[in-house]
Amino acid sequence: MSTATPATLKPRHRRIILIVTGVAGLAIAAALVLSAFQQNLVFFFTPSQVAANEAPQGRAFRVGGMVEKGSVKRQPDGVTVHFVVTDSAKTMPVAYKGVLPDLFREGKGVVAQGRLENGLFVASEVLAKHDENYMPPEAAEAMKKGQAINEKAARSIVNSPSSK
Amino acid sequence: MIPELGNFALVLALLLALAQGTLPLAGAARGTQSWMNLARPAAQGQFVFVAIAFGCLTYSFVTNDFSVLYVASNSNSGLPLQYRVAGVWGGHEGSLLLWVLMLSLWTMAVSVFSRHLPDDIIARVLGVLGLVSVGFLCFMLFTSNPFDRLLPAAMDGRDLNPLLQDPGMVIHPPMLYMGYVGFSVAFAFAIAALLSGRLDATWARWSRPWTTAAWMFLTLGIALGSWWAYYELGWGGWWFWDPVENASFMPWLMGTALIHSLAVTEKRGAFKSWTVLLAIFAFALSLLGTFLVRSGVLTSVHAFATDPKRGIFILAFLVVVIGGSLTLFAWRANRVGLGGQFDVVSRESFLLTNNVLLAVAAGSVLLGTLYPLFLDALNLGKLSVGPPYFETVFVPLMAPALFLMGVGPMARWKQAHVPELATRFKWAFAVAVAGGLLLPLTMGTWTPMASFGLLLAVWIVASSLTTLASRLKQTPGSGIAKWRAQSRSYYGMLLAHMGVAVFVVGVTMVKSFEAEKDVKLAPGESVELGGYTFRFDALNDVKGPNYVAVRGTFAVTQGASAVGMMYPEKRMYHVQKNAMTEAAINTRFTRDLYVSLGEPVEAGDGKAWVVRVQVKPFVDWIWGGCVLMALGGLLAVLDKRYRLATRRQSAPLPASDARLTAAS
């Protein structure tokens, strides 16, 4: 056992080395891919879910809904914009610094990605798709859920007028 | 009348495709010569009828026939002529027709340039291509017919999406589809090999030029798409890891693995089963890509489910193609065999490692693209997988691949020696380390990522040149004769690898040193970025053929010298009422300046705008690298030995040739 160069290895050993390195390499690659995947999933929440504290703190996520009418306010620096995203049940203030997409409008669907900082959603990215009537699916979903909450609330008031 | 003619031509094409997809295959199995002979005329006839159908749809677009639903949805009488023609492939139905046209074009090319192939092989290849065509023609005729009428006819059309009204978008889809569809030829050759049980170096030599040609078109198509996104979307991004982009990138990764695996199969007779498997996957991912982009599944999984006819057809088609060919593979792969032995350290093992890395990369893109769709379809919640995931995965996967790219062409087949390789490459490695450490300093700041990226790029160039020098030294003869003795496919490989190096430089420099600023500017004010001063001079209204626009005038200076004028626009198209950002770009060899108008700001005289200015060093090298890769592919396709094969069909390569010629 001293100077075994690959040339002196038996074919069977050679094949075992190949297989072992191959499997080990694949395992490392798979572990790398899966852990990167785990760390970079961006989940979607509606303003109601955020209000119910379901959204993660200190991790990026997406929020979607409608840009509330009259809520878009440009800050004095000219490039920071504050607006409110609503799912018609709850609202959520958003701050974004930069150029907004061409189809960003009050009363239209929007999806923003960013983090919660003291109740304010600081967006790193604002998405609105390139079609006047197109609603980002996430935003449409948020509106649907928000309206369902409203309806439920309305029904519970009708059904139990005595409570509260 | 014309649309009905087009429809009829499609039906005839389907009948011919049915004949092409059944009789020659049966003939090859039974050894009936007359049935096999049917393949060529059927393929050529099919091409004629698909071309007629395509011509009819184009005619309907050019003449603004809004009684055709597809024309009414994707065109408008105010649309300029060239975009009316491009509108043919602006939507789902027309894209499918373009796909089928490309498929019949490739099939036609195979039937013309394959006189030297044995009859049973060509019958099987054309038969498989015919079956693929049957699938697509049925899909088109039964679920997405571009010739469906709209009665009563629309007064005017809904117009082509303004984003697609651009020269880049006119050629991007055809290029991309040439690539996607081209892999169907590689797929057909693989299936033919499984059916016949004959898979040898000769087979690889037949299959290689087709695969490389498809890969070349796909490379150009992806590069064009990226370039288009860069200048047309208006915000300076060149790759978003968007599902639409991923859909074209996955077959590219598989196809890149495939052309390298084919090289081993041709030179050494090894990797046989692996090559067949890669050909199947490359085509399967091409199919998946086509459907992902054009079926609407990305916009909304649920909207897709409300039109179940298309969805079920697509799923069934994918299951039949992928399931069928994998079953065939499981059944016949042992007849094809694994191929030759090789050592732990050899050119084969390096190429195998690269193949596995590319396949894992493709798998990771597939995971990131499909996982959110699956969760959404099962109502398990909504999530997205962003660029950080793909970037985290790609750097460690591609770095060893890029390193091996330098070593591979020098390593001996079958058995290589690490000490010998280390001696040969010591200078190349030293140059790479020095380049990686010092080059970032020319940009003013040093970062580890910039250093690492440039190290890899310099390494690829230096090691490739080392290999070239040693090949020239081993070649007898003198001066120019030595250079001419190297094969075209070797130069093709060299050029393509240089293209990768150029691409890596572009990506590294942009990622490390790009600068961006969003500012509020009124005419007369200026902003400084990266040593350049952008002065906002004026704001004018301009009128285009089917839009109105606001145009800004910017004067750019660097120190005391003028760089040029830039004119970004904000356009409003008449029909779809979409605002469009048309960026102004000033290009030099080592950088782009990029100015886009954001939105007007209600302040003071009301003339101020939010403006985004960007300095993007070496960004054009990204697409330049892709063009070099594609040119390398072209050189390799034109290699003499593919034409020599016409005369000496299955003469084995002389041993010395096999050792000297590189994997390209």
Short mmCIF file of C-alpha atoms in Angstrom, two decimals, chain A residues 6-9 11 13-15 17-18 21-22 25-26 29-30 32-45 62 74-79 81 96-105 113 125 129-139 141 145, chain B residues 161 163 233 235 242 298-300 302 341-345 349 352 356-357 360 363-364 367-368 371-372 375-376 379 382-386 388-390 392-393 396-397 415 417 518-520 570 572 576-581 596-602 610-612:
data_model
loop_
_atom_site.label_atom_id
_atom_site.label_comp_id
_atom_site.label_asym_id
_atom_site.label_seq_id
_atom_site.Cartn_x
_atom_site.Cartn_y
_atom_site.Cartn_z
CA PRO A 6 -4.89 4.99 -10.82
CA ALA A 7 -3.22 2.94 -13.55
CA THR A 8 -2.51 0.08 -11.15
CA LEU A 9 -6.02 -0.01 -9.71
CA PRO A 11 -11.09 -2.04 -13.04
CA HIS A 13 -12.02 -0.58 -7.84
CA ARG A 14 -11.88 2.08 -10.48
CA ARG A 15 -15.57 1.70 -11.15
CA ILE A 17 -14.39 5.09 -7.10
CA LEU A 18 -16.28 6.53 -10.07
CA THR A 21 -17.58 10.17 -6.34
CA GLY A 22 -20.54 10.44 -8.68
CA GLY A 25 -21.21 14.84 -6.06
CA LEU A 26 -24.88 14.44 -6.89
CA ALA A 29 -25.49 19.26 -5.61
CA ALA A 30 -28.97 18.16 -4.53
CA LEU A 32 -27.19 22.75 -2.33
CA VAL A 33 -30.17 23.15 -4.65
CA LEU A 34 -32.73 22.21 -2.03
CA SER A 35 -31.32 24.43 0.71
CA ALA A 36 -31.13 27.39 -1.67
CA PHE A 37 -34.69 26.61 -2.68
CA GLN A 38 -35.87 26.51 0.91
CA GLN A 39 -34.22 29.81 1.76
CA ASN A 40 -35.50 31.72 -1.24
CA LEU A 41 -39.15 30.82 -1.38
CA VAL A 42 -41.21 34.00 -1.29
CA PHE A 43 -44.68 33.43 0.12
CA PHE A 44 -47.73 35.46 -0.70
CA PHE A 45 -50.03 37.06 1.87
CA ARG A 62 -45.29 39.31 -1.27
CA ARG A 74 -45.16 61.05 -3.44
CA GLN A 75 -42.62 62.07 -0.81
CA PRO A 76 -40.70 65.38 -1.07
CA ASP A 77 -37.61 63.65 -2.50
CA GLY A 78 -39.66 62.86 -5.62
CA VAL A 79 -38.74 59.20 -5.86
CA VAL A 81 -43.88 56.75 -2.97
CA TYR A 96 -41.43 52.10 -2.33
CA LYS A 97 -38.43 54.01 -3.57
CA GLY A 98 -37.92 54.07 -7.31
CA VAL A 99 -39.76 54.11 -10.60
CA LEU A 100 -43.17 52.48 -10.52
CA PRO A 101 -44.25 50.17 -13.38
CA ASP A 102 -46.15 51.73 -16.27
CA LEU A 103 -49.44 50.14 -15.27
CA PHE A 104 -49.37 51.11 -11.61
CA ARG A 105 -52.66 52.95 -11.01
CA GLN A 113 -42.42 42.24 -2.65
CA GLU A 125 -40.15 45.52 -6.04
CA LYS A 129 -48.52 43.50 -15.54
CA HIS A 130 -48.61 44.99 -19.01
CA ASP A 131 -52.30 44.90 -19.71
CA GLU A 132 -54.90 47.44 -18.72
CA ASN A 133 -57.55 44.93 -17.64
CA TYR A 134 -55.27 42.24 -16.40
CA MET A 135 -55.17 41.70 -12.67
CA PRO A 136 -52.16 39.87 -11.24
CA PRO A 137 -53.58 36.50 -10.12
CA GLU A 138 -52.31 37.03 -6.58
CA ALA A 139 -54.03 40.41 -6.38
CA GLU A 141 -57.10 36.20 -5.16
CA LYS A 145 -60.64 36.50 -0.05
CA ASN B 161 -49.49 43.90 -27.67
CA LEU B 163 -44.43 45.21 -26.32
CA LEU B 233 -39.09 46.52 -21.24
CA TRP B 235 -35.74 49.13 -17.10
CA ASP B 242 -39.08 34.51 -15.33
CA LEU B 298 -48.39 30.77 -16.33
CA THR B 299 -50.87 33.63 -16.24
CA SER B 300 -53.22 31.58 -14.17
CA HIS B 302 -57.01 28.19 -12.83
CA GLN B 341 -14.56 1.99 -20.46
CA PHE B 342 -12.69 4.98 -19.15
CA ASP B 343 -10.64 6.02 -16.16
CA VAL B 344 -11.53 8.22 -13.18
CA VAL B 345 -9.34 10.93 -14.67
CA SER B 349 -14.97 11.67 -16.96
CA LEU B 352 -19.47 13.36 -17.84
CA VAL B 356 -24.14 16.00 -14.83
CA LEU B 357 -23.63 19.61 -13.71
CA VAL B 360 -28.55 19.27 -12.35
CA GLY B 363 -33.31 20.20 -12.91
CA SER B 364 -32.96 23.09 -10.48
CA LEU B 367 -37.94 22.80 -9.76
CA GLY B 368 -38.02 26.58 -9.39
CA TYR B 371 -43.08 24.02 -7.97
CA PRO B 372 -45.08 27.27 -7.60
CA LEU B 375 -48.77 24.33 -5.30
CA ASP B 376 -51.12 26.80 -6.90
CA ASN B 379 -54.63 25.21 -3.87
CA LYS B 382 -49.17 30.98 -3.52
CA LEU B 383 -45.47 31.53 -3.57
CA SER B 384 -42.78 32.61 -5.96
CA VAL B 385 -39.19 31.59 -6.47
CA GLY B 386 -37.12 34.62 -7.25
CA PRO B 388 -31.83 34.84 -5.55
CA TYR B 389 -32.62 31.10 -5.67
CA PHE B 390 -31.36 30.68 -9.22
CA THR B 392 -27.39 30.87 -5.44
CA VAL B 393 -27.68 27.61 -7.33
CA PRO B 396 -21.54 26.85 -7.47
CA LEU B 397 -22.87 24.58 -10.23
CA GLN B 415 -6.88 7.89 -19.21
CA HIS B 417 -2.74 12.08 -15.70
CA ASP B 518 -33.78 57.12 -9.71
CA VAL B 519 -34.10 60.89 -9.49
CA LYS B 520 -36.63 63.65 -9.97
CA LYS B 570 -42.91 57.40 -22.85
CA MET B 572 -49.14 55.68 -25.34
CA GLN B 576 -54.65 49.16 -26.15
CA LYS B 577 -54.07 52.41 -24.20
CA ASN B 578 -50.92 51.02 -22.62
CA ALA B 579 -48.15 53.29 -21.47
CA MET B 580 -44.79 52.02 -22.71
CA THR B 581 -41.33 53.03 -21.57
CA SER B 596 -35.64 55.80 -19.05
CA LEU B 597 -38.50 58.14 -18.24
CA GLY B 598 -40.50 57.03 -15.20
CA GLU B 599 -43.50 59.23 -14.63
CA PRO B 600 -44.32 62.95 -14.43
CA VAL B 601 -44.24 64.47 -10.96
CA GLU B 602 -46.97 66.91 -9.96
CA VAL B 610 -38.85 60.69 -12.25
CA VAL B 611 -35.96 59.47 -14.36
CA ARG B 612 -33.88 56.32 -14.05
#
